[in-house]
Coordinates of C-alpha atoms in Angstrom, one line a residue:
M1 CA 0.0 0.0 0.0
E2 CA 1.3 3.4 -0.9
L3 CA 1.0 6.1 1.8
I4 CA 0.7 9.6 0.4
R5 CA 1.7 12.0 3.1
G6 CA -0.4 15.2 2.3
L7 CA -2.1 16.8 -0.6
H8 CA 1.1 18.4 -1.7
N9 CA 2.5 15.0 -2.5
L10 CA -0.2 14.1 -5.1
R11 CA 1.3 13.5 -8.6
A12 CA -0.2 13.0 -12.0
R13 CA 0.1 9.3 -11.6
H14 CA -2.4 9.4 -8.7
R15 CA -5.1 10.7 -11.0
G16 CA -7.8 8.2 -11.8
C17 CA -9.0 6.1 -8.8
V18 CA -11.9 4.7 -6.9
A19 CA -12.0 6.6 -3.6
T20 CA -13.6 6.8 -0.2
I21 CA -13.1 9.2 2.7
G22 CA -13.6 8.8 6.5
A23 CA -12.0 8.4 9.9
F24 CA -11.8 4.6 9.8
D25 CA -10.9 4.5 13.5
G26 CA -10.8 0.9 14.5
V27 CA -11.4 -0.4 10.9
H28 CA -14.5 -2.1 12.3
L29 CA -17.2 -4.1 10.4
G30 CA -18.9 -1.0 9.2
H31 CA -15.6 0.3 7.7
R32 CA -14.9 -3.1 6.2
A33 CA -18.2 -3.1 4.4
V34 CA -17.2 0.3 2.8
I35 CA -13.8 -1.1 1.9
R36 CA -15.2 -4.3 0.4
H37 CA -17.4 -2.1 -1.8
L38 CA -14.4 0.1 -2.7
L39 CA -12.3 -2.9 -3.6
D40 CA -15.1 -4.5 -5.7
K41 CA -15.5 -1.3 -7.7
S42 CA -11.7 -0.9 -8.0
A43 CA -11.4 -4.4 -9.5
A44 CA -14.4 -3.9 -11.8
L45 CA -13.0 -0.7 -13.2
G46 CA -9.4 -1.6 -13.2
L47 CA -8.4 1.4 -11.2
P48 CA -6.5 1.8 -7.9
S49 CA -8.4 2.0 -4.6
L50 CA -7.7 5.0 -2.4
I51 CA -8.8 6.0 1.1
M52 CA -8.6 9.5 2.4
V53 CA -8.2 10.1 6.1
F54 CA -7.6 13.3 8.2
E55 CA -4.8 13.6 10.7
P56 CA -5.4 14.7 13.3
L57 CA -9.0 13.7 13.4
P58 CA -11.2 16.8 13.3
R59 CA -12.4 16.5 16.9
E60 CA -8.8 16.2 18.0
Y61 CA -8.0 19.4 16.2
F62 CA -10.9 21.4 17.7
A63 CA -10.7 20.1 21.3
P64 CA -7.7 17.7 21.9
L65 CA -8.4 17.2 25.6
Q66 CA -12.1 16.4 25.1
A67 CA -11.8 14.4 21.8
P68 CA -12.8 10.7 22.1
A69 CA -10.0 8.3 22.6
R70 CA -8.7 6.6 19.5
I71 CA -9.5 2.9 19.1
M72 CA -6.2 2.5 17.1
S73 CA -3.1 4.5 16.3
F74 CA -2.5 5.8 12.8
R75 CA 0.2 3.1 12.3
E76 CA -2.3 0.4 13.3
K77 CA -4.8 1.9 10.9
C78 CA -2.2 1.7 8.1
Q79 CA -1.5 -1.9 8.8
A80 CA -5.1 -2.8 8.9
L81 CA -5.9 -1.1 5.6
Q82 CA -2.9 -2.6 3.9
A83 CA -3.9 -6.1 5.1
L84 CA -7.3 -5.6 3.5
G85 CA -5.7 -4.9 0.1
V86 CA -6.2 -1.1 -0.2
D87 CA -3.8 0.3 -2.9
R88 CA -3.3 3.9 -1.6
L89 CA -3.9 5.8 1.6
L90 CA -4.0 9.6 1.4
R91 CA -3.2 11.3 4.7
I92 CA -4.6 14.8 4.7
R93 CA -3.4 17.2 7.4
F94 CA -6.4 18.7 9.2
D95 CA -5.4 22.3 10.0
E96 CA -6.9 25.7 9.9
A97 CA -6.8 25.9 6.1
L98 CA -8.7 22.6 5.8
R99 CA -11.1 23.5 8.6
S100 CA -12.2 26.6 6.7
M101 CA -12.5 24.8 3.3
S102 CA -16.0 24.4 2.0
A103 CA -17.3 21.0 0.8
Q104 CA -17.5 22.5 -2.7
R105 CA -13.9 23.6 -2.7
F106 CA -12.8 20.2 -1.3
V107 CA -14.5 18.3 -4.1
D108 CA -13.1 20.7 -6.7
E109 CA -9.5 20.7 -5.4
V110 CA -9.1 17.2 -4.0
F111 CA -11.6 14.9 -5.6
V112 CA -11.4 16.4 -9.1
A113 CA -8.1 18.4 -9.6
G114 CA -6.0 16.3 -7.2
L115 CA -7.2 12.8 -7.6
G116 CA -9.3 12.8 -10.8
V117 CA -11.7 10.4 -9.0
R118 CA -13.8 8.1 -11.3
Y119 CA -15.9 6.5 -8.6
V120 CA -16.7 7.4 -5.0
V121 CA -17.9 5.0 -2.3
L122 CA -19.1 6.5 0.9
G123 CA -20.6 5.5 4.2
D124 CA -24.1 6.9 4.7
D125 CA -23.2 9.0 7.8
F126 CA -20.0 10.8 6.7
R127 CA -19.9 14.6 6.4
F128 CA -17.1 17.0 5.6
G129 CA -16.5 20.7 4.7
S130 CA -16.6 23.8 6.9
D131 CA -20.3 24.1 6.1
R132 CA -20.9 20.3 6.9
E133 CA -22.5 20.2 3.4
G134 CA -20.3 17.3 2.2
D135 CA -22.6 14.3 2.5
F136 CA -23.4 11.5 0.0
R137 CA -26.1 13.5 -1.7
F138 CA -23.8 16.4 -2.3
I139 CA -21.0 14.2 -3.6
R140 CA -23.4 12.4 -6.0
E141 CA -24.7 15.8 -7.4
Q142 CA -21.1 17.0 -7.8
G143 CA -20.3 13.7 -9.7
K144 CA -22.9 14.6 -12.3
R145 CA -21.0 17.9 -12.9
H146 CA -17.5 16.4 -12.9
G147 CA -18.0 13.1 -14.5
Y148 CA -17.6 10.6 -11.6
A149 CA -20.1 8.2 -10.2
A150 CA -21.0 7.8 -6.5
E151 CA -22.6 5.0 -4.5
P152 CA -23.5 4.7 -0.8
T153 CA -22.7 1.7 1.4
P154 CA -25.6 0.7 3.6
T155 CA -25.2 0.8 7.4
E156 CA -23.7 -2.3 9.0
T157 CA -25.6 -3.6 12.1
V158 CA -24.8 -6.0 14.9
D159 CA -27.6 -7.0 17.3
G160 CA -29.9 -4.7 15.5
E161 CA -27.8 -1.6 16.1
R162 CA -25.5 0.4 13.9
V163 CA -21.8 -0.6 14.1
S164 CA -19.9 2.6 15.1
S165 CA -16.6 3.6 16.7
T166 CA -18.6 5.2 19.5
R167 CA -20.3 1.9 20.3
I168 CA -16.9 0.2 20.3
R169 CA -15.5 2.8 22.7
E170 CA -18.4 2.2 25.0
A171 CA -17.8 -1.5 25.0
L172 CA -14.1 -1.1 25.7
E173 CA -14.8 1.4 28.5
S174 CA -17.1 -1.2 30.2
A175 CA -14.7 -4.0 29.5
D176 CA -17.2 -5.8 27.3
F177 CA -14.6 -7.4 25.1
D178 CA -17.1 -9.9 23.5
T179 CA -19.2 -7.0 22.1
A180 CA -16.1 -5.1 21.0
Q181 CA -14.9 -8.2 19.2
R182 CA -18.2 -8.7 17.4
L183 CA -18.2 -5.0 16.3
L184 CA -14.6 -5.0 15.2
G185 CA -14.6 -8.5 13.7
R186 CA -11.5 -9.4 15.7
P187 CA -10.3 -9.2 19.4
Y188 CA -9.4 -5.8 20.6
S189 CA -5.6 -5.2 20.8
I190 CA -3.1 -2.4 21.0
S191 CA 0.3 -2.7 19.2
G192 CA 3.4 -0.7 19.4
K193 CA 7.1 -0.5 19.9
V194 CA 8.6 -1.5 23.3
V195 CA 10.5 1.4 24.8
Y196 CA 12.6 2.0 27.9
G197 CA 10.5 2.9 30.9
R198 CA 11.6 4.0 34.4
Q199 CA 12.8 0.5 35.2
L200 CA 10.7 0.4 38.4
G201 CA 9.2 -2.9 37.4
R202 CA 12.6 -4.6 37.5
V203 CA 13.4 -3.0 40.9
I204 CA 10.2 -4.4 42.5
G205 CA 10.5 -7.8 40.8
T206 CA 7.9 -7.5 38.0
P207 CA 9.7 -6.3 34.9
T208 CA 7.4 -4.8 32.2
A209 CA 7.4 -4.1 28.5
N210 CA 6.4 -0.5 28.0
L211 CA 4.6 0.8 25.0
Q212 CA 4.2 4.5 24.3
L213 CA 0.7 5.0 22.9
H214 CA 1.4 8.4 21.3
R215 CA -2.0 9.6 22.4
L216 CA -3.4 11.5 25.3
R217 CA -5.6 8.6 26.4
A218 CA -6.6 5.1 25.5
P219 CA -10.1 3.9 25.0
L220 CA -9.7 1.8 28.2
A221 CA -7.9 2.2 31.5
G222 CA -7.1 -0.1 34.4
V223 CA -5.4 -3.5 34.9
Y224 CA -6.2 -6.3 32.4
V225 CA -5.5 -9.9 31.6
V226 CA -3.8 -9.9 28.2
Q227 CA -2.0 -12.1 25.6
V228 CA 1.1 -10.8 23.8
S229 CA 2.4 -11.7 20.4
G230 CA 5.4 -10.4 18.4
G231 CA 9.0 -10.2 19.3
G232 CA 9.3 -14.0 19.4
L233 CA 6.1 -14.4 21.4
E234 CA 2.7 -15.9 20.4
N235 CA -0.3 -15.5 22.7
A236 CA 2.0 -15.2 25.7
R237 CA 0.1 -14.7 29.0
G238 CA 0.4 -11.5 30.8
V239 CA -1.1 -8.7 33.0
A240 CA -1.2 -5.2 31.7
N241 CA -1.8 -1.7 33.1
V242 CA -3.2 1.0 30.9
G243 CA -3.2 4.5 32.2
V244 CA -0.9 7.2 33.6
R245 CA 0.8 5.3 36.4
P246 CA -0.4 7.5 39.2
T247 CA 1.8 6.0 42.0
V248 CA 5.1 6.7 40.2
D249 CA 4.4 9.3 37.5
D250 CA 2.7 12.6 37.0
S251 CA 2.4 12.3 33.3
I252 CA -1.0 12.9 31.7
R253 CA -0.2 10.8 28.6
A254 CA -1.4 7.2 28.5
N255 CA 1.0 4.3 28.8
L256 CA 0.7 0.6 28.4
E257 CA 2.8 -1.7 30.6
V258 CA 2.8 -5.5 30.3
H259 CA 4.2 -8.1 32.7
L260 CA 4.6 -11.5 31.1
L261 CA 3.8 -14.5 33.2
D262 CA 6.7 -17.0 33.6
R263 CA 8.6 -15.5 30.8
Q264 CA 11.8 -13.4 30.7
I265 CA 12.6 -12.1 27.2
E266 CA 14.3 -8.9 25.9
L267 CA 11.7 -6.9 24.0
Y268 CA 13.2 -3.5 23.7
G269 CA 12.8 -2.1 20.2
Q270 CA 10.4 -4.9 19.2
H271 CA 6.9 -4.3 18.0
I272 CA 4.4 -6.3 20.0
E273 CA 0.6 -6.7 20.0
V274 CA -1.3 -6.8 23.3
T275 CA -4.7 -8.4 23.1
F276 CA -7.2 -7.6 25.9
R277 CA -9.1 -10.5 27.5
H278 CA -10.5 -9.5 30.9
R279 CA -10.5 -6.5 33.2
L280 CA -9.2 -7.0 36.7
R281 CA -9.5 -3.6 38.4
D282 CA -9.3 0.2 38.0
E283 CA -5.9 1.9 37.9
L284 CA -5.2 3.0 41.5
K285 CA -2.8 5.3 43.3
F286 CA -1.0 3.6 46.2
D287 CA 0.6 5.2 49.2
S288 CA 3.9 3.4 48.7
V289 CA 5.9 1.3 46.3
Q290 CA 5.4 -1.6 48.7
A291 CA 1.6 -1.3 48.5
L292 CA 2.0 -1.2 44.7
R293 CA 4.2 -4.4 44.8
E294 CA 1.6 -6.2 46.9
N295 CA -1.3 -5.3 44.5
I296 CA 0.7 -6.3 41.5
A297 CA 1.3 -9.7 43.1
R298 CA -2.5 -10.1 43.6
D299 CA -3.1 -9.0 40.0
I300 CA -0.7 -11.8 38.8
D301 CA -2.5 -14.3 40.9
H302 CA -5.8 -13.3 39.6
T303 CA -4.5 -13.4 36.0
R304 CA -3.2 -17.0 36.5
A305 CA -6.6 -18.0 38.0
W306 CA -8.4 -16.5 35.0
F307 CA -6.4 -18.4 32.5
E308 CA -6.9 -21.6 34.5
R309 CA -10.7 -21.1 34.4
Q310 CA -10.6 -20.6 30.7
S311 CA -8.5 -23.7 30.2
R312 CA -11.0 -25.8 32.2
R313 CA -13.9 -24.5 30.1
T314 CA -12.2 -25.6 26.8
H315 CA -11.5 -29.1 28.0

């Protein structure tokens, strides 16, 4: 998959494509329905498929501290879209110039002049433009003027309700991982590169792999039973803390720390995937490092017990 980093990097060879636009946060079942539609049209017309996304997301631009937590990072989104077979991803910087751009101007300058779109596939709820005029009806009418076709993708539902990123965030916040999996089409996970932390875990006897989430907050917080893959591991059992480490750190930026059960392996610099299975407790601030150590020991015991219960259920 080709990543086009900004409108200024569009070239003549990028003209002529089947395109869609959206946030695609989570690349959930609703997004996948749009992408299947996109790829089908791409194959039928013999044209490259292209997805446009905004970075940062508009709500992050307007109110970064109040914006919803991302379900996945931009890197994870790229990996998911590439795995689905998308040809090109156009990353459009959302800034003041784009915020003030009307839907009409966006179609003229991006859809037509920049990309020369031949076919547009769109989810039925997406809107863009400073005037919020850019919905499917608008794009279809513009297509009649500019010579491209447009087609909507019907809403995808699970349990009679629309699949949405908001619904997934609510499921993750309440630790309803079964519902999150049904909406995503896969278990929920966070992936990233293992970086050096404060080494406190080694000092208190529970070394951790630390992942920087590159976001102000995650869609979940607390202590969880997890499985870890990557860096030579496959579904290794572990216990993870997602949050801001209130006992040892004053940072407001979210972190993910994972302690592997019965495994000691050097993971610095490796990319790993942490899959969430069960919530143990909230993230707490303890009065001392000793109290933290004792609670971590209990978390490890509870994690072992959870895996043992799951093992008995499958035998």
